[in-house]
């Protein structure tokens, strides 16, 4: 009660201020009368006039300077009356200020009857350029403003396609309206009752804090599970190690007694007692049977039990949505969590030989129809499973045998608007399909390039996964001459979208944007369109800020832009469907198993336990020899990408750079020496290693000295 009395005057003042603001006139009169009768004092500190004559004068002067083009007066008033925290921290104020600088920079071009005064125009352009290099640099990574950074360097902006909008009659009035709304909003906010301000701030603060705590809790639980799994593995490895140690000590004692211990016996001890985890970590340990060599494998990973696929497929088609979801999840987990190598290959081969996805089925009710299910969970889990298949080279070959899968995925991609994860996985599968030439051709013919360009017009609305895989898919399709010709039909739009993406904050997409630009600029008509829109000026803006690799790639793009080469028969040869463009490239993404939608209830089976309990089949699994071929060749060098890639594969694999010697030996770029590490003939290897920006031995077969 004492605390209430101590702040009573201020609290009553807050109530009076709010009633006055909300125009509760009768209530306010009654409130004031009752306060007077009870002798309750009202704080006067919270009560102020709702209209400030000084602010009104400032607004009039600011708008007058806007109309007259007096930028010095305008920005002096702007900096005096708009608080620095708002100017520097509020995104709306920052964007408005950027456009205001553009308004004053081009004012003479729009309002001069004849030729504008050159000295005055140069001064305005110089002022705008200084702003871009200082305060305006904060927006340089925003796609909305990126083209305007080339404005000071364009000789005649009035005829430049990128700045056409600025010189329309409606642009200046619309900007003035935005300025007026901003001023009204800002000075109205200063008159907001303190009671309302306190309510909003505390309510939002509590909401944000609750959301933050929830995220921290989820993250803590995830880390806890990870650490628990690590602990269990370490504990198991510890017990195994103790067992190995005890047996080896016994063996050592036996040798003292004169008993012979063979290398085969020692290796059998390790194979018998070490866990799978320990075997992986010791995969490069010394082979006791061959001194001086390295053991590649101690023992094959055991194969998983075979399944009754006929019963599985029947329940996937006729079962309840919840059962379908758990089965799809379990089948995916069996593929994603299996050990890379023979175990995973055997799982995949079993799926393919039993036509799990009904790619060869002509029945109207098939597994692929689950992509059209009314259940969001079933649709999503079907898309995840197909994406897992597409992550493996053999899986892609299986799915590519019929265009039926491709058509259904394209249809789902364009229709799916409820579930982001479903669309991500469908897009991921299609992107991996684009590693194969026949599927590239089909996607280009189906007009998928136009759909990709359409969604990439607003990249900030896309998730990181969707953005990366959309741009990578676009690049793969643009590497084909048919894809380039398709882009030529909407050259202006394609170039604008790609130039906007160059400055996007997600730097993972840069290699794909560069690759797409470099590829389509081989078409003369697209080069002409790019030159007309000042593409070279836009590209040179990124040379100032990009890293070394980005700069080198942009220089290649500029060189392509300025080339005068015409199309020839060599380019068209890339449409030969007989040439397989795919490498033997397997990459299973962690995202395939993220954010699971369903969890088993008490007593409910899921995962491998569900499969081996309800769907155990006759043991028919056999090892399958891995198809030999070149590993996934990725290009990590100075030139833009010229081969189809997938984001998950482009970020994995071999070191991005190697040294190469004329003896065809190669070694990591990070090595402390540039000398050839092999004992080759000094006559043949007198030159130090040269840095070569390739990733795999396939590129090291050329002499570079």
XYZ file of C-alpha atoms in Angstrom:
705
model
C 0.000 0.000 0.000
C 2.928 2.328 0.781
C 4.347 1.792 -2.744
C 0.970 2.626 -4.309
C 0.693 5.877 -2.333
C 4.248 6.863 -3.271
C 3.447 6.653 -7.013
C -0.267 7.466 -6.884
C 0.072 10.959 -8.303
C 2.031 9.737 -11.311
C -0.343 6.823 -11.932
C -3.377 9.112 -11.830
C -1.606 11.441 -14.267
C -1.086 8.535 -16.672
C -4.809 7.659 -16.510
C -5.785 11.299 -17.128
C -3.398 11.526 -20.108
C -4.833 8.381 -21.709
C -8.477 9.442 -21.197
C -7.663 12.807 -22.755
C -5.875 11.165 -25.713
C -8.729 8.686 -26.333
C -11.311 11.520 -26.056
C -13.287 9.997 -23.180
C -14.575 13.457 -22.294
C -17.398 12.527 -19.874
C -15.266 9.881 -18.199
C -12.410 12.369 -17.859
C -14.694 14.972 -16.211
C -15.987 12.403 -13.737
C -12.451 11.188 -13.058
C -11.129 14.720 -12.381
C -14.133 15.560 -10.183
C -13.694 12.440 -8.069
C -9.926 13.061 -7.715
C -10.679 16.582 -6.486
C -13.307 15.375 -3.991
C -10.907 12.749 -2.569
C -7.988 15.163 -2.538
C -5.911 13.067 -4.909
C -3.139 15.132 -6.569
C -2.467 14.667 -10.315
C 1.044 14.642 -11.688
C 1.516 17.330 -14.324
C 4.698 15.863 -15.818
C 2.850 13.396 -18.032
C 0.375 15.911 -19.359
C 1.569 17.829 -22.402
C 0.131 19.426 -25.480
C -0.685 17.089 -28.308
C 0.469 19.573 -30.916
C 3.939 21.098 -31.010
C 4.119 24.283 -33.132
C 7.875 23.774 -33.640
C 7.369 20.339 -35.154
C 4.735 21.681 -37.527
C 7.112 24.426 -38.726
C 9.890 21.878 -39.215
C 7.650 19.688 -41.353
C 6.615 22.635 -43.536
C 10.244 23.743 -44.035
C 11.394 20.191 -44.812
C 8.716 19.662 -47.469
C 9.473 23.077 -48.983
C 13.157 22.130 -49.319
C 12.087 18.830 -50.910
C 9.983 20.629 -53.526
C 12.649 23.239 -54.318
C 15.490 20.705 -54.535
C 17.542 22.453 -51.821
C 19.416 19.412 -50.526
C 21.677 21.344 -48.103
C 18.724 22.875 -46.218
C 16.796 19.609 -46.366
C 19.486 17.389 -44.872
C 20.440 20.024 -42.281
C 16.821 20.008 -41.017
C 16.702 16.207 -41.338
C 19.754 15.716 -39.124
C 18.647 18.367 -36.587
C 15.108 17.083 -36.004
C 15.218 13.351 -36.760
C 16.941 11.648 -33.800
C 20.147 9.773 -34.644
C 18.888 6.422 -33.233
C 15.994 6.574 -35.708
C 18.177 7.661 -38.644
C 20.758 4.945 -37.971
C 18.629 2.152 -36.535
C 15.187 2.313 -38.151
C 15.062 0.441 -41.480
C 12.139 2.555 -42.752
C 14.080 5.774 -42.092
C 17.238 4.379 -43.733
C 15.400 3.347 -46.899
C 13.563 6.665 -47.103
C 16.814 8.607 -46.679
C 18.401 6.564 -49.497
C 15.605 7.481 -51.906
C 15.738 11.124 -50.766
C 19.409 11.257 -51.739
C 18.485 9.862 -55.165
C 15.762 12.556 -55.458
C 18.239 15.387 -54.921
C 20.933 13.733 -57.086
C 18.671 13.630 -60.166
C 16.633 16.771 -59.335
C 18.296 18.941 -62.014
C 17.886 16.218 -64.645
C 14.133 16.152 -64.020
C 13.414 19.844 -63.471
C 15.797 21.721 -65.797
C 14.120 23.166 -68.883
C 17.264 22.880 -70.967
C 20.651 21.431 -70.226
C 21.301 21.375 -66.427
C 24.187 23.357 -64.987
C 27.163 20.957 -65.170
C 28.895 22.267 -62.044
C 25.753 22.033 -59.933
C 24.941 18.562 -61.326
C 28.478 17.294 -60.661
C 28.244 18.605 -57.105
C 24.984 16.744 -56.502
C 26.335 13.514 -58.011
C 29.493 13.868 -55.897
C 27.345 14.400 -52.774
C 25.351 11.260 -53.585
C 28.535 9.273 -54.267
C 29.967 10.338 -50.891
C 26.736 9.183 -49.214
C 26.972 5.782 -50.929
C 30.562 5.305 -49.767
C 29.810 6.297 -46.153
C 26.397 6.016 -44.550
C 24.695 4.485 -47.580
C 27.146 1.582 -47.637
C 24.988 -0.152 -45.019
C 22.382 -0.942 -47.706
C 24.850 -2.197 -50.318
C 23.853 -5.825 -49.645
C 20.134 -5.119 -50.143
C 18.881 -6.203 -53.559
C 16.336 -3.360 -53.674
C 19.051 -0.692 -53.724
C 21.876 -2.518 -55.471
C 21.336 -1.062 -59.003
C 21.468 2.508 -57.653
C 25.104 2.115 -56.599
C 25.961 2.335 -60.299
C 23.991 5.597 -60.737
C 26.963 8.001 -60.186
C 28.955 6.164 -62.875
C 26.290 6.134 -65.612
C 26.771 9.045 -68.066
C 23.092 9.497 -68.903
C 20.796 7.881 -66.302
C 17.646 9.198 -68.035
C 17.954 6.649 -70.861
C 19.323 3.784 -68.785
C 16.815 0.884 -68.406
C 17.716 0.289 -64.747
C 16.732 3.857 -63.781
C 13.658 4.248 -65.980
C 11.379 4.226 -62.927
C 13.133 7.251 -61.354
C 12.227 9.511 -64.270
C 8.553 8.662 -64.413
C 6.176 11.491 -63.455
C 4.689 9.502 -60.586
C 7.989 8.732 -58.806
C 8.566 12.113 -57.076
C 4.944 12.537 -55.792
C 5.008 8.984 -54.425
C 8.285 9.675 -52.625
C 6.879 12.914 -51.161
C 3.834 10.999 -49.912
C 6.128 8.479 -48.196
C 8.023 11.362 -46.573
C 4.804 12.955 -45.308
C 3.597 9.649 -43.873
C 6.937 9.102 -42.160
C 6.853 12.577 -40.555
C 3.234 12.143 -39.463
C 4.006 8.743 -37.974
C 7.089 9.962 -36.177
C 5.618 13.085 -34.580
C 2.403 11.310 -33.732
C 4.451 8.690 -31.914
C 5.913 11.379 -29.644
C 2.352 12.243 -28.514
C 1.396 8.663 -27.729
C 0.220 8.362 -24.083
C 2.845 6.959 -21.788
C 0.390 4.346 -20.497
C -0.067 2.939 -24.010
C 3.693 3.011 -24.645
C 4.378 1.069 -21.439
C 1.772 -1.533 -22.351
C 3.167 -2.060 -25.870
C 6.801 -2.209 -24.803
C 6.235 -4.624 -21.937
C 3.861 -6.826 -23.918
C 6.214 -7.144 -26.874
C 9.214 -7.538 -24.602
C 7.585 -10.427 -22.748
C 6.572 -12.060 -26.027
C 10.081 -11.769 -27.458
C 11.625 -13.064 -24.240
C 9.256 -16.051 -24.156
C 10.081 -16.885 -27.784
C 13.793 -16.534 -27.114
C 13.598 -18.772 -24.044
C 11.661 -21.369 -26.036
C 14.331 -21.378 -28.750
C 17.045 -21.707 -26.125
C 15.176 -24.617 -24.551
C 14.837 -26.426 -27.895
C 18.510 -25.843 -28.645
C 19.530 -27.006 -25.160
C 17.475 -30.200 -25.544
C 19.059 -30.836 -28.941
C 22.557 -30.343 -27.545
C 21.689 -32.533 -24.561
C 20.640 -35.394 -26.848
C 23.793 -34.955 -28.937
C 26.048 -35.011 -25.876
C 24.178 -38.000 -24.453
C 24.759 -39.940 -27.691
C 28.426 -38.966 -27.640
C 28.717 -40.024 -24.013
C 27.141 -43.405 -24.740
C 29.477 -43.956 -27.706
C 32.541 -42.938 -25.703
C 31.492 -45.163 -22.795
C 30.995 -48.135 -25.120
C 34.330 -47.468 -26.822
C 35.982 -47.195 -23.401
C 34.705 -50.604 -22.315
C 35.783 -52.091 -25.655
C 39.200 -50.525 -25.299
C 39.565 -51.935 -21.781
C 38.707 -55.389 -23.144
C 41.227 -55.058 -25.971
C 43.865 -53.827 -23.553
C 43.276 -56.736 -21.164
C 43.541 -59.312 -23.930
C 46.664 -57.693 -25.382
C 48.273 -57.617 -21.922
C 47.459 -61.319 -21.536
C 49.031 -61.920 -24.958
C 52.135 -60.000 -23.945
C 52.456 -62.057 -20.762
C 52.075 -65.197 -22.849
C 55.012 -64.209 -25.041
C 57.183 -64.065 -21.896
C 56.339 -67.726 -21.368
C 57.522 -68.471 -24.903
C 54.146 -68.635 -26.678
C 54.094 -67.299 -30.244
C 51.612 -64.474 -31.038
C 50.882 -64.040 -34.758
C 49.869 -60.769 -36.480
C 46.657 -62.476 -37.607
C 45.742 -63.131 -33.975
C 46.327 -59.487 -33.024
C 44.143 -58.257 -35.865
C 41.378 -60.715 -34.952
C 41.354 -59.283 -31.411
C 40.758 -55.791 -32.751
C 38.091 -56.921 -35.224
C 36.263 -58.944 -32.597
C 36.224 -56.396 -29.790
C 36.222 -52.944 -31.323
C 32.879 -51.240 -31.925
C 31.844 -49.863 -35.312
C 32.742 -46.379 -34.149
C 36.251 -47.438 -33.125
C 36.706 -49.299 -36.391
C 35.921 -46.154 -38.338
C 38.367 -44.074 -36.328
C 41.096 -46.695 -36.854
C 40.357 -47.189 -40.553
C 43.832 -45.919 -41.374
C 45.700 -47.852 -38.651
C 48.639 -50.112 -39.417
C 47.819 -53.506 -40.915
C 49.763 -56.005 -38.812
C 49.863 -58.496 -41.683
C 51.574 -56.045 -44.062
C 54.225 -53.932 -42.305
C 54.594 -50.418 -43.692
C 51.133 -50.344 -45.265
C 47.802 -48.891 -44.233
C 44.734 -50.987 -43.478
C 41.711 -49.591 -45.325
C 39.041 -51.609 -43.558
C 39.023 -53.872 -40.535
C 35.671 -55.488 -41.195
C 32.601 -54.857 -43.320
C 29.603 -53.226 -41.658
C 26.778 -55.780 -41.160
C 23.868 -55.671 -43.605
C 20.410 -54.617 -42.403
C 17.587 -57.202 -42.288
C 15.514 -57.698 -45.436
C 11.913 -56.469 -45.500
C 8.582 -57.704 -46.828
C 8.192 -55.039 -49.516
C 4.877 -56.356 -50.805
C 3.267 -55.838 -47.385
C 5.079 -52.506 -46.995
C 3.779 -51.114 -50.291
C 0.267 -52.336 -49.542
C 0.169 -50.470 -46.215
C 1.734 -47.390 -47.805
C -1.209 -47.246 -50.216
C -4.105 -48.533 -48.065
C -2.999 -47.764 -44.496
C -3.976 -44.785 -42.339
C -2.202 -41.467 -42.875
C -0.350 -41.863 -39.562
C 0.905 -45.350 -40.506
C 1.939 -44.080 -43.948
C 3.899 -41.253 -42.334
C 5.735 -43.573 -39.919
C 6.573 -46.009 -42.731
C 7.866 -43.248 -45.013
C 9.944 -41.902 -42.130
C 11.377 -45.336 -41.279
C 12.270 -46.086 -44.911
C 13.996 -42.717 -45.202
C 15.890 -43.193 -41.945
C 17.089 -46.613 -43.124
C 18.620 -44.853 -46.135
C 19.973 -41.704 -44.468
C 21.378 -43.324 -41.313
C 22.876 -46.414 -42.955
C 26.646 -46.601 -43.131
C 28.026 -45.179 -46.420
C 29.356 -47.980 -48.554
C 28.070 -51.519 -48.846
C 25.387 -51.172 -46.165
C 23.754 -48.112 -47.773
C 24.171 -49.497 -51.287
C 22.448 -52.726 -50.254
C 19.524 -50.795 -48.730
C 19.143 -48.713 -51.882
C 19.459 -51.741 -54.152
C 16.691 -53.501 -52.191
C 14.433 -50.459 -52.601
C 15.133 -50.308 -56.335
C 14.818 -54.031 -57.068
C 11.446 -54.048 -55.285
C 10.392 -50.833 -57.094
C 9.571 -49.192 -53.779
C 8.409 -45.917 -55.385
C 6.440 -47.708 -58.141
C 8.418 -46.003 -60.900
C 7.680 -48.967 -63.194
C 4.091 -49.454 -62.062
C 1.179 -48.550 -64.339
C -1.400 -48.888 -61.571
C -3.481 -45.822 -60.747
C -2.812 -46.357 -57.036
C 0.928 -46.142 -56.549
C 3.440 -44.825 -54.046
C 4.003 -41.673 -56.090
C 0.359 -40.729 -55.613
C 1.238 -39.963 -51.979
C 2.705 -36.681 -53.286
C -0.917 -35.623 -53.857
C -2.172 -36.791 -50.445
C -4.503 -34.517 -48.484
C -2.277 -35.056 -45.429
C 0.541 -32.501 -45.258
C 2.670 -34.951 -43.245
C 2.330 -37.697 -45.859
C 3.110 -35.273 -48.710
C 6.157 -33.935 -46.892
C 7.522 -37.364 -45.909
C 7.041 -38.663 -49.471
C 8.993 -35.676 -50.787
C 11.739 -36.269 -48.206
C 12.076 -39.924 -49.246
C 12.284 -39.030 -52.950
C 14.884 -36.364 -52.120
C 16.905 -39.009 -50.243
C 16.751 -41.274 -53.322
C 17.878 -38.387 -55.534
C 20.864 -37.737 -53.261
C 22.470 -40.968 -54.488
C 23.640 -41.600 -58.042
C 21.958 -45.040 -58.242
C 18.777 -43.500 -56.837
C 18.781 -40.838 -59.542
C 19.241 -43.486 -62.216
C 16.242 -45.369 -60.819
C 14.027 -42.263 -60.682
C 15.132 -41.092 -64.133
C 13.936 -44.240 -65.919
C 10.512 -42.658 -66.304
C 9.539 -39.002 -66.699
C 6.490 -39.777 -64.564
C 8.403 -38.949 -61.370
C 9.720 -35.710 -62.847
C 6.285 -34.540 -63.972
C 4.725 -35.262 -60.565
C 7.504 -33.396 -58.771
C 7.136 -30.388 -61.084
C 3.393 -30.370 -60.464
C 3.883 -30.600 -56.685
C 6.502 -27.827 -56.782
C 4.156 -25.381 -58.482
C 1.107 -26.309 -56.387
C 2.621 -26.666 -52.900
C 1.987 -23.445 -50.988
C 1.111 -24.724 -47.512
C 4.223 -26.574 -46.435
C 7.668 -25.018 -46.906
C 9.583 -28.221 -46.088
C 7.657 -30.196 -48.723
C 8.514 -27.639 -51.387
C 12.149 -27.595 -50.238
C 12.483 -31.356 -50.636
C 10.708 -31.420 -53.997
C 12.993 -28.631 -55.190
C 16.035 -30.455 -53.775
C 15.117 -33.607 -55.687
C 14.599 -31.692 -58.941
C 17.914 -29.914 -58.491
C 19.687 -33.264 -58.155
C 17.746 -34.538 -61.180
C 19.354 -31.694 -63.139
C 22.692 -33.522 -62.872
C 21.370 -35.847 -65.583
C 21.090 -34.650 -69.177
C 17.753 -36.242 -70.204
C 16.056 -34.770 -67.127
C 17.666 -31.370 -67.799
C 16.125 -31.441 -71.270
C 12.691 -32.341 -69.931
C 12.775 -29.567 -67.295
C 13.825 -26.969 -69.866
C 11.037 -28.065 -72.222
C 8.524 -27.893 -69.351
C 9.378 -24.211 -68.812
C 10.865 -24.673 -65.351
C 13.328 -21.834 -66.022
C 10.438 -19.347 -66.147
C 9.082 -20.623 -62.808
C 12.524 -20.300 -61.191
C 13.007 -16.743 -62.476
C 9.567 -15.816 -61.143
C 10.220 -16.962 -57.562
C 13.760 -15.549 -57.552
C 12.396 -12.061 -58.154
C 11.779 -11.902 -54.380
C 14.697 -13.866 -52.863
C 14.206 -12.426 -49.368
C 10.902 -14.324 -49.128
C 12.632 -17.697 -49.632
C 14.317 -19.955 -47.106
C 18.080 -20.437 -47.452
C 17.569 -23.987 -48.762
C 14.993 -22.909 -51.356
C 17.151 -19.994 -52.483
C 20.349 -22.045 -52.849
C 18.723 -24.971 -54.661
C 16.637 -22.699 -56.922
C 19.689 -20.754 -58.078
C 21.763 -23.946 -58.461
C 18.969 -25.571 -60.516
C 18.699 -22.465 -62.683
C 22.441 -22.545 -63.311
C 22.422 -26.238 -64.269
C 19.633 -25.617 -66.795
C 21.392 -22.514 -68.154
C 24.497 -24.558 -68.923
C 22.578 -26.194 -71.785
C 22.152 -24.363 -75.073
C 18.400 -25.041 -74.916
C 18.323 -23.389 -71.496
C 20.291 -20.371 -72.752
C 17.904 -19.958 -75.659
C 14.979 -20.141 -73.243
C 16.578 -17.349 -71.156
C 17.027 -15.255 -74.310
C 13.219 -15.003 -74.595
C 13.125 -12.996 -71.329
C 16.700 -11.737 -71.327
C 15.997 -8.456 -69.525
C 14.161 -10.145 -66.652
C 16.752 -12.922 -66.275
C 19.635 -10.428 -66.190
C 17.873 -8.222 -63.647
C 17.139 -11.169 -61.347
C 20.715 -12.480 -61.556
C 22.279 -9.029 -61.055
C 20.093 -8.524 -57.974
C 21.174 -11.911 -56.620
C 24.838 -10.939 -56.945
C 24.447 -8.693 -53.916
C 22.358 -11.049 -51.804
C 23.519 -11.597 -48.223
C 23.545 -15.390 -48.709
C 27.040 -15.841 -50.164
C 26.501 -19.573 -50.791
C 24.580 -18.741 -53.980
C 27.339 -16.631 -55.555
C 29.074 -19.469 -57.497
C 25.750 -20.480 -59.065
C 24.761 -16.902 -59.947
C 28.196 -16.368 -61.516
C 27.953 -19.661 -63.408
C 24.491 -18.816 -64.782
C 25.565 -15.321 -65.851
C 28.733 -16.570 -67.526
C 26.796 -19.243 -69.379
C 23.910 -17.150 -70.747
C 26.253 -14.323 -71.789
C 27.547 -16.641 -74.520
C 24.328 -15.737 -76.396
C 24.887 -12.544 -78.460
C 21.355 -11.190 -77.913
C 21.703 -11.561 -74.133
C 25.098 -9.837 -74.248
C 23.532 -6.889 -76.081
C 20.747 -6.645 -73.496
C 23.296 -6.800 -70.671
C 25.388 -4.024 -72.178
C 22.299 -1.856 -72.638
C 21.424 -2.131 -68.943
C 24.983 -1.289 -67.836
C 25.820 -4.756 -66.554
C 29.559 -4.087 -66.574
C 29.161 -1.125 -64.187
C 27.059 -3.279 -61.860
C 29.625 -6.085 -61.932
C 32.508 -3.725 -61.198
C 30.729 -2.577 -58.029
C 31.221 -6.102 -56.664
C 34.896 -6.234 -57.564
C 35.504 -3.540 -54.931
C 33.864 -5.557 -52.143
C 34.156 -9.243 -53.096
C 36.737 -11.796 -52.004
C 39.572 -12.902 -54.272
C 37.707 -15.847 -55.799
C 34.556 -13.781 -56.372
C 36.632 -11.044 -58.052
C 38.297 -13.549 -60.395
C 34.966 -15.035 -61.415
C 33.443 -11.596 -62.066
C 36.432 -10.708 -64.230
C 35.709 -13.825 -66.328
C 32.053 -12.743 -66.609
C 33.069 -9.218 -67.733
C 35.394 -10.769 -70.300
C 32.511 -12.896 -71.572
C 30.251 -9.821 -71.625
C 32.705 -7.893 -73.813
C 33.490 -10.782 -76.162
C 32.253 -10.712 -79.740
C 32.199 -14.470 -80.328
C 29.256 -15.874 -82.240
C 27.570 -19.200 -81.546
C 29.014 -22.152 -83.375
C 28.375 -25.856 -83.680
C 30.524 -26.661 -80.668
C 28.084 -24.997 -78.315
C 25.136 -26.901 -79.669
C 26.902 -30.223 -79.028
C 25.990 -29.942 -75.349
C 22.496 -31.125 -76.225
C 23.657 -34.632 -77.108
C 21.532 -36.802 -74.842
C 23.871 -39.768 -75.231
C 26.561 -38.043 -73.200
C 25.899 -38.483 -69.476
C 26.750 -35.276 -67.653
C 26.488 -36.838 -64.217
C 29.355 -37.957 -62.037
C 29.169 -40.799 -59.529
C 28.328 -38.355 -56.773
C 26.574 -39.274 -53.506
C 25.824 -36.695 -50.820
C 23.240 -37.369 -48.119
C 22.176 -34.036 -46.576
C 21.535 -33.602 -42.865
C 18.476 -31.472 -43.778
C 16.644 -34.582 -44.951
C 15.904 -35.547 -41.328
C 15.421 -32.080 -39.811
C 12.268 -30.915 -37.987
C 10.371 -34.215 -37.877
C 6.591 -33.641 -37.720
C 5.533 -36.842 -35.962
C 6.673 -38.516 -32.757
C 5.581 -42.002 -31.597
C 3.215 -42.209 -28.672
C 3.673 -44.619 -25.779
C 3.747 -48.173 -27.152
C 3.793 -47.002 -30.785
C 6.520 -48.406 -33.059
C 8.630 -46.243 -35.337
C 11.865 -46.287 -37.304
C 13.862 -49.488 -37.732
C 11.932 -51.154 -34.906
C 8.679 -50.709 -36.851
C 10.218 -52.197 -40.005
C 11.873 -55.202 -38.349
C 8.879 -55.978 -36.113
C 6.004 -55.713 -38.581
C 7.643 -56.052 -41.997
C 10.561 -58.463 -41.608
C 11.142 -60.444 -44.803
C 13.248 -63.339 -46.003
C 16.995 -62.591 -45.890
C 17.775 -61.750 -49.502
C 20.237 -58.881 -49.001
C 23.521 -59.354 -50.778
C 26.460 -57.061 -51.204
C 26.520 -55.010 -54.373
C 29.688 -53.928 -56.114
C 29.976 -50.184 -56.329
C 29.812 -48.803 -59.842
C 33.177 -47.381 -60.716
C 33.445 -43.964 -62.234
C 34.810 -40.547 -61.632
C 33.987 -39.019 -58.323
C 31.808 -35.928 -58.258
C 33.912 -33.402 -60.086
C 33.371 -29.922 -58.713
C 34.939 -26.759 -59.992
C 36.394 -24.585 -57.238
C 38.610 -22.304 -59.249
C 38.714 -18.812 -60.644
C 36.327 -19.419 -63.523
C 32.533 -19.625 -63.028
C 31.030 -23.109 -62.746
C 30.651 -24.857 -66.100
C 29.366 -28.269 -65.014
C 26.108 -29.195 -63.293
C 26.495 -29.307 -59.515
C 24.297 -29.605 -56.446
C 24.786 -27.354 -53.368
C 25.363 -30.243 -50.964
C 28.034 -31.671 -53.248
C 29.635 -28.344 -54.076
C 30.398 -27.730 -50.371
C 31.885 -31.179 -49.731
C 34.579 -33.398 -51.139
C 38.218 -32.715 -51.735
C 40.261 -29.644 -50.835
C 39.299 -26.662 -52.957
C 42.896 -26.197 -54.200
C 45.862 -28.478 -54.840
C 49.437 -28.214 -56.025
C 50.360 -30.176 -59.129
C 53.758 -31.310 -60.422
C 54.786 -32.287 -63.941
C 55.125 -35.832 -62.651
C 51.304 -35.762 -62.245
C 51.519 -35.916 -58.472
C 49.249 -33.564 -56.507
C 49.039 -32.564 -52.833
C 46.967 -30.144 -50.660
C 47.317 -26.414 -51.225
C 47.535 -25.992 -47.432
C 50.797 -27.979 -47.348
C 53.787 -26.183 -45.828
C 55.914 -27.111 -48.845
C 55.573 -26.315 -52.512
C 58.010 -29.062 -53.462
C 56.823 -32.379 -54.826
C 56.444 -34.801 -51.878
C 57.273 -37.898 -53.982
C 60.730 -39.179 -54.819
C 60.454 -38.417 -58.509
C 63.401 -37.788 -60.804
C 64.731 -34.252 -60.021
C 65.220 -33.716 -63.759
C 61.491 -34.159 -64.295
C 60.496 -32.095 -61.277
C 62.712 -29.024 -61.132
C 59.832 -26.546 -60.968
C 57.971 -26.004 -57.670
C 54.361 -27.062 -57.492
C 51.897 -24.754 -59.203
C 48.556 -23.936 -57.521
C 45.747 -25.463 -59.545
C 42.156 -24.670 -58.582
C 40.736 -28.114 -59.240
C 39.401 -30.543 -56.732
C 40.033 -34.024 -58.049
C 42.742 -36.136 -59.709
C 40.821 -36.037 -62.986
C 42.058 -32.482 -63.518
C 45.667 -33.315 -62.604
C 46.355 -35.399 -65.672
C 47.499 -32.351 -67.686
C 51.080 -31.119 -67.509
C 51.017 -27.515 -66.386
C 54.713 -26.587 -66.208
